mmCIF file of C-alpha atoms and ligand atoms in Angstrom:
data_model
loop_
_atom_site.group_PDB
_atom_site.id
_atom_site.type_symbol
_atom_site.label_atom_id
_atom_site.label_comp_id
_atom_site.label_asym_id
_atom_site.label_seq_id
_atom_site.Cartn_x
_atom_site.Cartn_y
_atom_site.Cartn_z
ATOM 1 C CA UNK A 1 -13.570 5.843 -11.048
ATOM 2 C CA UNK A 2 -16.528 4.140 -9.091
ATOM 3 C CA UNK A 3 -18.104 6.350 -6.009
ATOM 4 C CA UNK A 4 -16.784 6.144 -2.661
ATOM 5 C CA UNK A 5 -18.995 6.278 0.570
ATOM 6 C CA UNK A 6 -17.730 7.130 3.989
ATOM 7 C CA UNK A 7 -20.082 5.699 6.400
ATOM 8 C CA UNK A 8 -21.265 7.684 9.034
ATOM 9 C CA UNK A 9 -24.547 8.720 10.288
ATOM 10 C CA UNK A 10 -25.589 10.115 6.853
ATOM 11 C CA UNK A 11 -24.656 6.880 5.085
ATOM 12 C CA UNK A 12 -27.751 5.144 3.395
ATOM 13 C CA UNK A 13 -27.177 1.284 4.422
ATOM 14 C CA UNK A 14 -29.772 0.618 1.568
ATOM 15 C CA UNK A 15 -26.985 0.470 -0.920
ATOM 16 C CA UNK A 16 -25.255 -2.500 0.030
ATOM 17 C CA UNK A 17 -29.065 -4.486 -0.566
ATOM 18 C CA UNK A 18 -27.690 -6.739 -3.259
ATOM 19 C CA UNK A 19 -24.823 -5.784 -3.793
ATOM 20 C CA UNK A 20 -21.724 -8.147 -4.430
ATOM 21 C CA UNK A 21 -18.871 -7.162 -1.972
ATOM 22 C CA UNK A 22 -15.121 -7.951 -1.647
ATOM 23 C CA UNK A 23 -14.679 -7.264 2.098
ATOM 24 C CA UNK A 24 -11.387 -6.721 3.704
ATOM 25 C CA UNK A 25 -8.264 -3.965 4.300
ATOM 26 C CA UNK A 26 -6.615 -4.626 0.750
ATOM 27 C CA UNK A 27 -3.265 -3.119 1.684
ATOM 28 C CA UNK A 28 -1.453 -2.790 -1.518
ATOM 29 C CA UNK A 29 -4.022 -4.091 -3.737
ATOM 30 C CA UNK A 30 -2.422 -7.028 -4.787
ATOM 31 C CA UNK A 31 -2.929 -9.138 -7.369
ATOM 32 C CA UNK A 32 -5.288 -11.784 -4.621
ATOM 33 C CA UNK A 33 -6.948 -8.698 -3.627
ATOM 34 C CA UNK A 34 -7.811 -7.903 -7.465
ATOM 35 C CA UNK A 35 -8.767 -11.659 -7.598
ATOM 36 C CA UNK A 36 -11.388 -11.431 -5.065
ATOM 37 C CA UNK A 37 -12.656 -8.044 -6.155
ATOM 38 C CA UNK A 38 -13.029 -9.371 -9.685
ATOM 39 C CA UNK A 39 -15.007 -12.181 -8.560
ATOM 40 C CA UNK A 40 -17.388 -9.895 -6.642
ATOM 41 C CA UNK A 41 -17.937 -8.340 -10.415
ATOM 42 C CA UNK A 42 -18.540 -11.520 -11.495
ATOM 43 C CA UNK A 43 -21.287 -12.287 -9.206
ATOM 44 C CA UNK A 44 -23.022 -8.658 -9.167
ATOM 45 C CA UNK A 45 -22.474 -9.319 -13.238
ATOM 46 C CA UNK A 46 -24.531 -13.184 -12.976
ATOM 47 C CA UNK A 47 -27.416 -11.253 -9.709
ATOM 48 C CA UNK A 48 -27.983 -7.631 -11.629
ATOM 49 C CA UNK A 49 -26.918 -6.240 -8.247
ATOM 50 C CA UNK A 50 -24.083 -3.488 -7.607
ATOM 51 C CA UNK A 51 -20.267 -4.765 -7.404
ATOM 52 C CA UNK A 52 -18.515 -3.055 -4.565
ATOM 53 C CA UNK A 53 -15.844 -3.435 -2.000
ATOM 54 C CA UNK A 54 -16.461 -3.326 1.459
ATOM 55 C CA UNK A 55 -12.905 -2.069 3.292
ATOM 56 C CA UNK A 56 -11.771 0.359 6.299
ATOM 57 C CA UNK A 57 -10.528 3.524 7.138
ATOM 58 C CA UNK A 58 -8.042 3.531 9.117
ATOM 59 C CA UNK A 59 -6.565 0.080 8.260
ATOM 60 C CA UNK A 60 -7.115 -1.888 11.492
ATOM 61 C CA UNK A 61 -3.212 -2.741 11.932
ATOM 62 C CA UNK A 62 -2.983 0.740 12.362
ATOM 63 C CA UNK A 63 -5.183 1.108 15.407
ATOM 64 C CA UNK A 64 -3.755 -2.199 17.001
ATOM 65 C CA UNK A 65 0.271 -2.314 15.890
ATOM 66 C CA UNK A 66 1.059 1.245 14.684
ATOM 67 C CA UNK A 67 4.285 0.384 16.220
ATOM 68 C CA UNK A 68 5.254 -2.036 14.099
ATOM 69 C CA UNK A 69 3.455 -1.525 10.778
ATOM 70 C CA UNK A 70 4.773 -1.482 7.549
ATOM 71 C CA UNK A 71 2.125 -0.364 4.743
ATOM 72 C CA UNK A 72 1.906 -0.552 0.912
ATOM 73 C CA UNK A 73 -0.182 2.636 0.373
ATOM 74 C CA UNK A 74 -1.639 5.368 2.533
ATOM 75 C CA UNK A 75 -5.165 4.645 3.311
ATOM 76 C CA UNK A 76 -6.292 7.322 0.736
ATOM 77 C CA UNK A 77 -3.994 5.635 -1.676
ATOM 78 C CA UNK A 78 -5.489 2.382 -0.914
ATOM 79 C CA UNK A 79 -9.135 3.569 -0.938
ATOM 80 C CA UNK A 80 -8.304 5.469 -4.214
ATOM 81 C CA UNK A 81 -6.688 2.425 -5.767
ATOM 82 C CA UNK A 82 -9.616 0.729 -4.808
ATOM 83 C CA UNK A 83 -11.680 2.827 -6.036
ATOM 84 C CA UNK A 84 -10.462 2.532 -10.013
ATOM 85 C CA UNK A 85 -10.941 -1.400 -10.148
ATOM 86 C CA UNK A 86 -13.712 -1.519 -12.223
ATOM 87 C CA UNK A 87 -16.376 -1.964 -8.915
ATOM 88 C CA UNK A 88 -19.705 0.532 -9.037
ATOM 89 C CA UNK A 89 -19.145 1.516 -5.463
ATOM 90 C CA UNK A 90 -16.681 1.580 -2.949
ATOM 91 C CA UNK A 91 -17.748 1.614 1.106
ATOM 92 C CA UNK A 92 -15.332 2.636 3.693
ATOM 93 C CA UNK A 93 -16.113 1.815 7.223
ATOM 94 C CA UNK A 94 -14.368 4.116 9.606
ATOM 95 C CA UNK A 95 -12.363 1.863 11.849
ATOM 96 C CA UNK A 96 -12.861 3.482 15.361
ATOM 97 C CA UNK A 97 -12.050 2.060 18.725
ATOM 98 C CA UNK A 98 -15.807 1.559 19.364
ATOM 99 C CA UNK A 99 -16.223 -0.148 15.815
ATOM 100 C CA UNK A 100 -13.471 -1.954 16.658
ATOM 101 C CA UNK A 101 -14.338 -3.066 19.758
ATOM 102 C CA UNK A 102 -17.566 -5.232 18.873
ATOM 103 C CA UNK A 103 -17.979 -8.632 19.031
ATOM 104 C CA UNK A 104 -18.173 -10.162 15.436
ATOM 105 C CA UNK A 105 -21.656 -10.823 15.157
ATOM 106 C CA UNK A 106 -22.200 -6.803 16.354
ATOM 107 C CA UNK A 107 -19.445 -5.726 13.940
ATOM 108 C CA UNK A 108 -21.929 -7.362 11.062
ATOM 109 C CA UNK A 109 -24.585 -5.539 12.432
ATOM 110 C CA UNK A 110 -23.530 -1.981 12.795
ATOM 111 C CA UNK A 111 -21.544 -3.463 9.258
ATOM 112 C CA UNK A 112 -24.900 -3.949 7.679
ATOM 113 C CA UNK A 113 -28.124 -2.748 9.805
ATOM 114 C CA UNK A 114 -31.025 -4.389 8.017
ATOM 115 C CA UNK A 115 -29.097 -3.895 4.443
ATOM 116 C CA UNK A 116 -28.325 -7.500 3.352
ATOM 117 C CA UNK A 117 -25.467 -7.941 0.550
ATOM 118 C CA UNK A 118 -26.024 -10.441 -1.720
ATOM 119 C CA UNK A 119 -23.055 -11.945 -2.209
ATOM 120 C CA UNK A 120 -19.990 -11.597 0.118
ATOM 121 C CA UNK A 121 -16.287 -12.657 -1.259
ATOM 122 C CA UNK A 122 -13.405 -13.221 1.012
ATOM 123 C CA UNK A 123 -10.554 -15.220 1.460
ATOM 124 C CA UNK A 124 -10.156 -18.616 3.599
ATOM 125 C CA UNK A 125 -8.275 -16.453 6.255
ATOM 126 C CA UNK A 126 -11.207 -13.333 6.823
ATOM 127 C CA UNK A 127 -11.392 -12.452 10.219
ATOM 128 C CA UNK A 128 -13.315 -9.670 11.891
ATOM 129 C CA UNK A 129 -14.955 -8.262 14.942
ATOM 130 C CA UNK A 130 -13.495 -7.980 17.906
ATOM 131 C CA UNK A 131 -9.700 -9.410 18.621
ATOM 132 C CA UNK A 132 -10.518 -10.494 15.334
ATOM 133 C CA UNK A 133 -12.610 -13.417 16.957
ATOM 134 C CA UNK A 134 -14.973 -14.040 13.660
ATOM 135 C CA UNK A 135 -14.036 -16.896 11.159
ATOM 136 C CA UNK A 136 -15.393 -17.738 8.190
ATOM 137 C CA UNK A 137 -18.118 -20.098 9.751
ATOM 138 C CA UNK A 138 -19.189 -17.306 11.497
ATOM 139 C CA UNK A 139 -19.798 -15.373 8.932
ATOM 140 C CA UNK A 140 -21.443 -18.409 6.960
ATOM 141 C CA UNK A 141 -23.969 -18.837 9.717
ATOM 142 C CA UNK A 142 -25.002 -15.528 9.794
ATOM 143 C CA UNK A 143 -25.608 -15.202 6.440
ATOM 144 C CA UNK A 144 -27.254 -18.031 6.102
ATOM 145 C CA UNK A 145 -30.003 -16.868 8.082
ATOM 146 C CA UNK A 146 -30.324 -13.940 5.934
ATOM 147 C CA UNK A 147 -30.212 -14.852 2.431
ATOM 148 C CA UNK A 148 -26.587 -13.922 1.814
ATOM 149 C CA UNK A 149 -23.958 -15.833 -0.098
ATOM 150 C CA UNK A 150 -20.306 -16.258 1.124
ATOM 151 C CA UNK A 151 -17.571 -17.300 -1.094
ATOM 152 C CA UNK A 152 -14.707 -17.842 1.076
ATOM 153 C CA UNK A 153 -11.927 -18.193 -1.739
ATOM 154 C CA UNK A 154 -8.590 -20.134 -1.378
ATOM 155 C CA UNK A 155 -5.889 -17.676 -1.538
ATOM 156 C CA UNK A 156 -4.166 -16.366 -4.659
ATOM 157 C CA UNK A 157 -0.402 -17.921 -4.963
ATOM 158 C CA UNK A 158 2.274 -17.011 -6.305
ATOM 159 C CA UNK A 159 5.505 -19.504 -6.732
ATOM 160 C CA UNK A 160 3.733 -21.631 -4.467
ATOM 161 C CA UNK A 161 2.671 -19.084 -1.573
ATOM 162 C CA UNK A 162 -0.058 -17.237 -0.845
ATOM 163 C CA UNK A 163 -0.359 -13.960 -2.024
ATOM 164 C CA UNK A 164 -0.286 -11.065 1.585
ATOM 165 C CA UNK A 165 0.543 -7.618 2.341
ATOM 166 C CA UNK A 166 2.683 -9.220 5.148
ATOM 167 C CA UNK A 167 4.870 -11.185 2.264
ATOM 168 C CA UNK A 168 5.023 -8.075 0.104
ATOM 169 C CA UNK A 169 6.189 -5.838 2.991
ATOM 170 C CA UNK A 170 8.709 -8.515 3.490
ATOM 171 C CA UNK A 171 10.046 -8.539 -0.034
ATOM 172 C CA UNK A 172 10.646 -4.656 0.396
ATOM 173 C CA UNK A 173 12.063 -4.958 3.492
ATOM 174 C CA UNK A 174 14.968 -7.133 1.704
ATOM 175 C CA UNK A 175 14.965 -4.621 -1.161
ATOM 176 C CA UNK A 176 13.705 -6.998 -3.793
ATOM 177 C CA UNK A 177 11.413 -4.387 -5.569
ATOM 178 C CA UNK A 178 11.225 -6.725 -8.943
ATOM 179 C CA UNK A 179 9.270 -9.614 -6.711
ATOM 180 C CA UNK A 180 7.561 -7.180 -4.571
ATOM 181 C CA UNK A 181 5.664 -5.797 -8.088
ATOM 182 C CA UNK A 182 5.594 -9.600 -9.013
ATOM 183 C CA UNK A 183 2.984 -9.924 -6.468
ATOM 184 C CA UNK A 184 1.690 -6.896 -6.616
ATOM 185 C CA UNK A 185 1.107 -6.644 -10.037
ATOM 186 C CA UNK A 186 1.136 -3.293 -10.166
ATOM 187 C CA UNK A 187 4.354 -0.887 -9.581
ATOM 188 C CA UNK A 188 5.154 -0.110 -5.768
ATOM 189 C CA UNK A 189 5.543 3.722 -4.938
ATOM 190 C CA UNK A 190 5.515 5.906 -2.052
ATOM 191 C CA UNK A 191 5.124 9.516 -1.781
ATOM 192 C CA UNK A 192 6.553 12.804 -0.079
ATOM 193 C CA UNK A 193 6.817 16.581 0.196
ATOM 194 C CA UNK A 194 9.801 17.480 -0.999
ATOM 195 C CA UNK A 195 11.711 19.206 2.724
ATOM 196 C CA UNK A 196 14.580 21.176 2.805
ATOM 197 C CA UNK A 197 17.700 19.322 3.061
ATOM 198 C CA UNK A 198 21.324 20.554 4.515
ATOM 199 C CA UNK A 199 21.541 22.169 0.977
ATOM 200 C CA UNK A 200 24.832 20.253 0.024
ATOM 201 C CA UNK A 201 23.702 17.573 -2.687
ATOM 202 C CA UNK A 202 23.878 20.184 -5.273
ATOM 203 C CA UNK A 203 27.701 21.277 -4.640
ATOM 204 C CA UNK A 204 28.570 17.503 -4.558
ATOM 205 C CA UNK A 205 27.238 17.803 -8.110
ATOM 206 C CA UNK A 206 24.106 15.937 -7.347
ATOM 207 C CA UNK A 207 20.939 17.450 -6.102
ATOM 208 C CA UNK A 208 18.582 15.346 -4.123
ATOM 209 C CA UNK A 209 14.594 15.933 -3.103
ATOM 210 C CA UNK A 210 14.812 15.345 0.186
ATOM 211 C CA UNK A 211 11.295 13.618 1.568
ATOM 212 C CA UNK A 212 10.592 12.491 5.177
ATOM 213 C CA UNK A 213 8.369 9.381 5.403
ATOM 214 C CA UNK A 214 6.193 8.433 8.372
ATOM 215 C CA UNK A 215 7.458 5.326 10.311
ATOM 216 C CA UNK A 216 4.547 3.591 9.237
ATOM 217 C CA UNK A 217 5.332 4.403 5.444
ATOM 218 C CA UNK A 218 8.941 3.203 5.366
ATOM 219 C CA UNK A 219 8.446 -0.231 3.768
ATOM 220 C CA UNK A 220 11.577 -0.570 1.795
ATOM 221 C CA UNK A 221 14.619 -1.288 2.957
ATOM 222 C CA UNK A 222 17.466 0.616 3.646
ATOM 223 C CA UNK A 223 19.824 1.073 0.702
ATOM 224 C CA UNK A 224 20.202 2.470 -2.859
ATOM 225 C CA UNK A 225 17.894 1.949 -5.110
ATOM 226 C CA UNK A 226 17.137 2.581 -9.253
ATOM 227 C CA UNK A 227 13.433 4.405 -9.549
ATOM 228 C CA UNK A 228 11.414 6.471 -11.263
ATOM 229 C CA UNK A 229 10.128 9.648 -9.631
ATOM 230 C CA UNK A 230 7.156 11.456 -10.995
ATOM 231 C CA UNK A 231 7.133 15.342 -10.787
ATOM 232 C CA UNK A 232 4.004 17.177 -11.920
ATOM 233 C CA UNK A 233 2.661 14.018 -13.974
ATOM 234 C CA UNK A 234 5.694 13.858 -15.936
ATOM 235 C CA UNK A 235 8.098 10.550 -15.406
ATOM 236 C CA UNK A 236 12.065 10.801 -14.687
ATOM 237 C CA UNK A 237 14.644 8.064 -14.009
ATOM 238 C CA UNK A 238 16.015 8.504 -10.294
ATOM 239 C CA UNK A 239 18.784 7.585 -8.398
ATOM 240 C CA UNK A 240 17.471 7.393 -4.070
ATOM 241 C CA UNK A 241 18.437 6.699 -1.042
ATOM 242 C CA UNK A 242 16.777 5.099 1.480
ATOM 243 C CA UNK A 243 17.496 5.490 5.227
ATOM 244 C CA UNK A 244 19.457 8.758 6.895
ATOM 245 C CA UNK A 245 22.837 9.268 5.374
ATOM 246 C CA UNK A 246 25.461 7.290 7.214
ATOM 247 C CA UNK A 247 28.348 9.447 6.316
ATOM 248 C CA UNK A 248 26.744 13.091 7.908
ATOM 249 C CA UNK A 249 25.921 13.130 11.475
ATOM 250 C CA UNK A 250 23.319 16.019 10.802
ATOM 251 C CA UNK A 251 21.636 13.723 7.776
ATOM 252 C CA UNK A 252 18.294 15.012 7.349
ATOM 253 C CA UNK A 253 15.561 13.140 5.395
ATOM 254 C CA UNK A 254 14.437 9.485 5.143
ATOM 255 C CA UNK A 255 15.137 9.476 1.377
ATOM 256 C CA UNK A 256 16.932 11.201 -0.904
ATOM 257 C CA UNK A 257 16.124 11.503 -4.296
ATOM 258 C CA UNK A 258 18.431 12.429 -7.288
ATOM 259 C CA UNK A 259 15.853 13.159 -10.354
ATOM 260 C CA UNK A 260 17.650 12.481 -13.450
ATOM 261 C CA UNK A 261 18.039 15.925 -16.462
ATOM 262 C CA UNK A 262 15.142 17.603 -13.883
ATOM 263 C CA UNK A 263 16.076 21.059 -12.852
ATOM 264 C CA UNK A 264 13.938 23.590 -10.890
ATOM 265 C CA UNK A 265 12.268 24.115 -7.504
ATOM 266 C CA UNK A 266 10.079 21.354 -6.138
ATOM 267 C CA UNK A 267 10.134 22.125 -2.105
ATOM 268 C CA UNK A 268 6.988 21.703 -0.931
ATOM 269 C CA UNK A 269 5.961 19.631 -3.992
ATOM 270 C CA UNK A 270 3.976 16.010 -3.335
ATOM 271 C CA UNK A 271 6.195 13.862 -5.965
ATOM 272 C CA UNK A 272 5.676 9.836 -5.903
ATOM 273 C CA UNK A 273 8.712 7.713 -6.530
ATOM 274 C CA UNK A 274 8.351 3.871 -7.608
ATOM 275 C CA UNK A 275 12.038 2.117 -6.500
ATOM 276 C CA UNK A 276 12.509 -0.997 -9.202
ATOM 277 C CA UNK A 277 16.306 -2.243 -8.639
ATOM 278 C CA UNK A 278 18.146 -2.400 -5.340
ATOM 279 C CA UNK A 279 21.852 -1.476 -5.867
ATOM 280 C CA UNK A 280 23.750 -1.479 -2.919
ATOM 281 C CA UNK A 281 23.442 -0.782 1.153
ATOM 282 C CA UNK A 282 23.756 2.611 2.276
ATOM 283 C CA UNK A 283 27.530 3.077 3.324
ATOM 284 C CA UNK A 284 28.986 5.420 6.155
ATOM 285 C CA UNK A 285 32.097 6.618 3.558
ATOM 286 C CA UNK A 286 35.376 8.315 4.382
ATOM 287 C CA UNK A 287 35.206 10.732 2.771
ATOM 288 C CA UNK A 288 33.168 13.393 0.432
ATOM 289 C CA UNK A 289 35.004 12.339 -2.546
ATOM 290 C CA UNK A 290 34.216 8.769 -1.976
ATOM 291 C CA UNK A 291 30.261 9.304 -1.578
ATOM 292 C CA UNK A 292 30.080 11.629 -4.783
ATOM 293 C CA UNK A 293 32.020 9.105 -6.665
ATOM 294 C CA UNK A 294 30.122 6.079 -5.847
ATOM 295 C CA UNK A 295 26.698 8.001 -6.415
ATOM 296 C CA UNK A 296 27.953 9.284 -9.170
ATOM 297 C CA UNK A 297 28.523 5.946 -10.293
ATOM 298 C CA UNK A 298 24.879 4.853 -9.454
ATOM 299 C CA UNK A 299 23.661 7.588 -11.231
ATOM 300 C CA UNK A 300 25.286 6.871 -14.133
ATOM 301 C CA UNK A 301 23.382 2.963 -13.979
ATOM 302 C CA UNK A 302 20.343 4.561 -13.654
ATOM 303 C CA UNK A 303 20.946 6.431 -16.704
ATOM 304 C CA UNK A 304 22.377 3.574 -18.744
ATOM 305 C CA UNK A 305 19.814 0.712 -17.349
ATOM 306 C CA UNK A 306 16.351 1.905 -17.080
HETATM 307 C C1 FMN B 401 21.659 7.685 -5.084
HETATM 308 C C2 FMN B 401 22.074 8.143 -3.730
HETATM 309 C C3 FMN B 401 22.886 7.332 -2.941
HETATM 310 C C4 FMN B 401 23.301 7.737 -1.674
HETATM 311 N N1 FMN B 401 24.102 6.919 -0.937
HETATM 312 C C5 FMN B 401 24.542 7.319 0.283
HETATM 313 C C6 FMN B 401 25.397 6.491 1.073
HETATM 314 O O1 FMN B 401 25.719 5.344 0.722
HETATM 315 N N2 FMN B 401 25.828 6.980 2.255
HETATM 316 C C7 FMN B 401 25.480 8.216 2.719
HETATM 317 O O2 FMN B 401 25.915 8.597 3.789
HETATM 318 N N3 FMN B 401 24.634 9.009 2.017
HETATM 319 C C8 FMN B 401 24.167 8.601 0.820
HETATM 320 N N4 FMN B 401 23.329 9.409 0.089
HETATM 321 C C9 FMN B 401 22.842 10.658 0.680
HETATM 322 C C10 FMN B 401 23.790 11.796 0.368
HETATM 323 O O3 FMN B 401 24.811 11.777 1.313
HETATM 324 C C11 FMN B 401 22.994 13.105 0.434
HETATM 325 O O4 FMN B 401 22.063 13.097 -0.614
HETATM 326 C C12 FMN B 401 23.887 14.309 0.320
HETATM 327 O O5 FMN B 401 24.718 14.371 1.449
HETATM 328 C C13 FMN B 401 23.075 15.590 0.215
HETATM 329 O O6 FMN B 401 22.307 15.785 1.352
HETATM 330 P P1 FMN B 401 21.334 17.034 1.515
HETATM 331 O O7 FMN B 401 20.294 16.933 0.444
HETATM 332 O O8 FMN B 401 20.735 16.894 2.914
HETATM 333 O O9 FMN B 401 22.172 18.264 1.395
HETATM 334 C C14 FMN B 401 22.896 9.014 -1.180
HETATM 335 C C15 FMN B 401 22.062 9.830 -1.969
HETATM 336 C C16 FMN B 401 21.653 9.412 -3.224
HETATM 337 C C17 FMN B 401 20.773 10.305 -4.043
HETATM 338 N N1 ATP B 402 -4.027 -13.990 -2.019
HETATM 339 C C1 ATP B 402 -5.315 -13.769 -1.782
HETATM 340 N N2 ATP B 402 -6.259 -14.356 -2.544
HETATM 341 C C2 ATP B 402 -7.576 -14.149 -2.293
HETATM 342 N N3 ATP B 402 -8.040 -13.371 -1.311
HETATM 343 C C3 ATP B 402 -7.143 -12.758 -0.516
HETATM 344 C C4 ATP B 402 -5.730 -12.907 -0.722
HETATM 345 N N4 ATP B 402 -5.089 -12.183 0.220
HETATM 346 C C5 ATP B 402 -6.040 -11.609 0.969
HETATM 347 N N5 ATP B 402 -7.270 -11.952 0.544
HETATM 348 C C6 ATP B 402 -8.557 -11.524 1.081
HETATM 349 O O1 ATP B 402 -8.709 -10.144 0.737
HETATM 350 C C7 ATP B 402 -9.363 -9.452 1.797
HETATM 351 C C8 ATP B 402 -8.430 -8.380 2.302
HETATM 352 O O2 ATP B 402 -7.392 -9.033 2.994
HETATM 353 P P1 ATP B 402 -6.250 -8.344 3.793
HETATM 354 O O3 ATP B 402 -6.306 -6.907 3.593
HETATM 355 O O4 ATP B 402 -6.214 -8.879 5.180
HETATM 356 O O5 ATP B 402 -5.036 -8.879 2.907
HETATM 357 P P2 ATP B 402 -3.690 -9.587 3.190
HETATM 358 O O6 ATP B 402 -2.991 -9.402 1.914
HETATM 359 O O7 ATP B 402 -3.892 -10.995 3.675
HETATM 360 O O8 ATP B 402 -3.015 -8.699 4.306
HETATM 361 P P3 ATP B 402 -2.107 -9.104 5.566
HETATM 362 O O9 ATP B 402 -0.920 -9.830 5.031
HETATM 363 O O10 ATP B 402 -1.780 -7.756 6.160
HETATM 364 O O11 ATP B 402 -2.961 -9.955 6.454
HETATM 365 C C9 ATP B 402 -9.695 -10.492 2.848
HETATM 366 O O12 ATP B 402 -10.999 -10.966 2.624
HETATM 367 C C10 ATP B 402 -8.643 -11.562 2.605
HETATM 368 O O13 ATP B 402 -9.034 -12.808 3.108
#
């Protein structure tokens, strides 16, 4: 797992001298994120220099549309996720108003001080500084001046389309997990503390871990889903729920999550669970009976199917 630097006063800018970065958010760490990082190995691999990536804490969307955003991974998620793709170093810029606020060619300065990379990789679409005002050329004519290279790749497609977070988080939001990890290229999961729900999954004959997601963490689209939840590093098919229970008017959590032949007390408990096949909508039902027998029913797919 390479090294990862906050940077803050303490934060030796000497580092990045030479280095090869991938610069960006990398939401999800896709599979054109992993292309652009890989090429930054490539080109620390051809100077001698470090590879590293170059990304943010918070993720800028965050400080600007909080409202409205819908993200892969958690920052430490992403900045972990980041950190095991092969690069020596990872640097994460803290994403402050004041950062924020800079006008691009300030942004590469306080980015950089007198610490010149040499090699930059990111995609056609990089923008940064201030309202986002800095393009490409930008950035090409400022390194230009200092010795630095910019490959400014085409982005990654796949079945004929670019490669983005924003595509991804729009693939969830319809529930299609299988094309979601398509373009991910790596399984999609999210993660809870297991809460306290209104206690009555386990007399329906089905208990559920209960987890309440942040708005901002709530990616996937309503329904029922087939997953696997992990509990303590070990790996169990799942039956979940996503989005408050219909049928209850006191419904408690955000998701529900039935953990397949796992028994035993997990409140409190951080467990991750990857969704892989939508099932069906969530449904406001009649009655009891009809809810237990329909999850039953999805229950029994899980078991049979994954
Ligand atoms: C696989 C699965 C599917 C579910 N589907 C629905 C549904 O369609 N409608 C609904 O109101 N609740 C649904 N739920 C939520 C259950 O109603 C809830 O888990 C149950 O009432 C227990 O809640 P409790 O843990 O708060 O006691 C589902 C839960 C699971 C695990
Ligand atoms: N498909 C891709 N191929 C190559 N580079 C990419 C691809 N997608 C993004 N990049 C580049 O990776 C870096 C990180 O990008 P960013 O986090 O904005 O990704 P994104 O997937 O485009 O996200 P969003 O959809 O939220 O804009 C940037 O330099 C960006 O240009």
């Amino acid at each position: 797992m390479a090294k990862v630097y906050r940077v803050n006063e303490a934060f030796d800018h000497g580092l990045l001298s030479g280095a090869s970065c991938a610069f960006g958010v990398f939401d999800g760490v896709h599979r054109g994120h992993r292309f652009l990082i890989d090429e930054a190995k490539k080109t620390a691999a051809e100077c001698g220099g470090p590879s590293a990536v170059l990304t943010f804490d918070i993720d800028p969307d965050e400080r600007f549309h909080a409202d409205r955003l819908k993200k892969l991974m958690t920052n430490e998620r992403r900045i972990e996720a980041l950190a095991q793709t092969g690069v020596d170093f990872v640097a994460v810029l803290p994403f402050t108003p004041a950062f924020a606020a800079q006008a691009p060619l300030d942004f590469l300065a306080t980015t950089f001080g007198e610490s010149f990379p040499a090699a930059l990789h990111v995609g056609c679409d990089f923008h940064f500084g201030a309202k986002a005002a800095g393009q490409v050329d930008d950035l090409r004519a400022w390194a230009d001046e200092r010795g630095v290279r910019i490959f400014a790749h085409d982005l990654k497609s796949a079945f004929d389309k670019p490669i983005t977070a924003t595509r991804i988080r729009l693939l969830l939001a319809e529930g299609r997990c299988e094309d979601a990890v398509e373009l991910l290229g790596h399984p999609y999961a999210f993660e809870g503390v297991v809460a306290q729900g209104r206690g009555e999954g386990s007399d329906m004959g089905f208990c559920t871990a209960n987890i309440e997601l942040a708005p901002m963490m709530r990616a996937l689209g309503e329904g029922v889903y087939a997953a696997w939840a992990t509990v303590s590093g070990v790996r169990y098919k799942a039956a979940m729920s996503m989005g408050t229970a219909p049928t209850f008017a006191e419904a408690t959590a955000t998701s529900e999550v039935h953990i397949l032949d796992f028994e035993g007390s997990i409140y409190g408990e951080t467990i991750a669970v990857e969704p892989v096949h939508y099932l069906r909508p969530m449904v406001e039902f009649d009655s009891v009976e009809s809810l237990i027998a329909e999850v039953q029913a999805n229950i029994a797919w899980v078991r049979e199917n994954l």
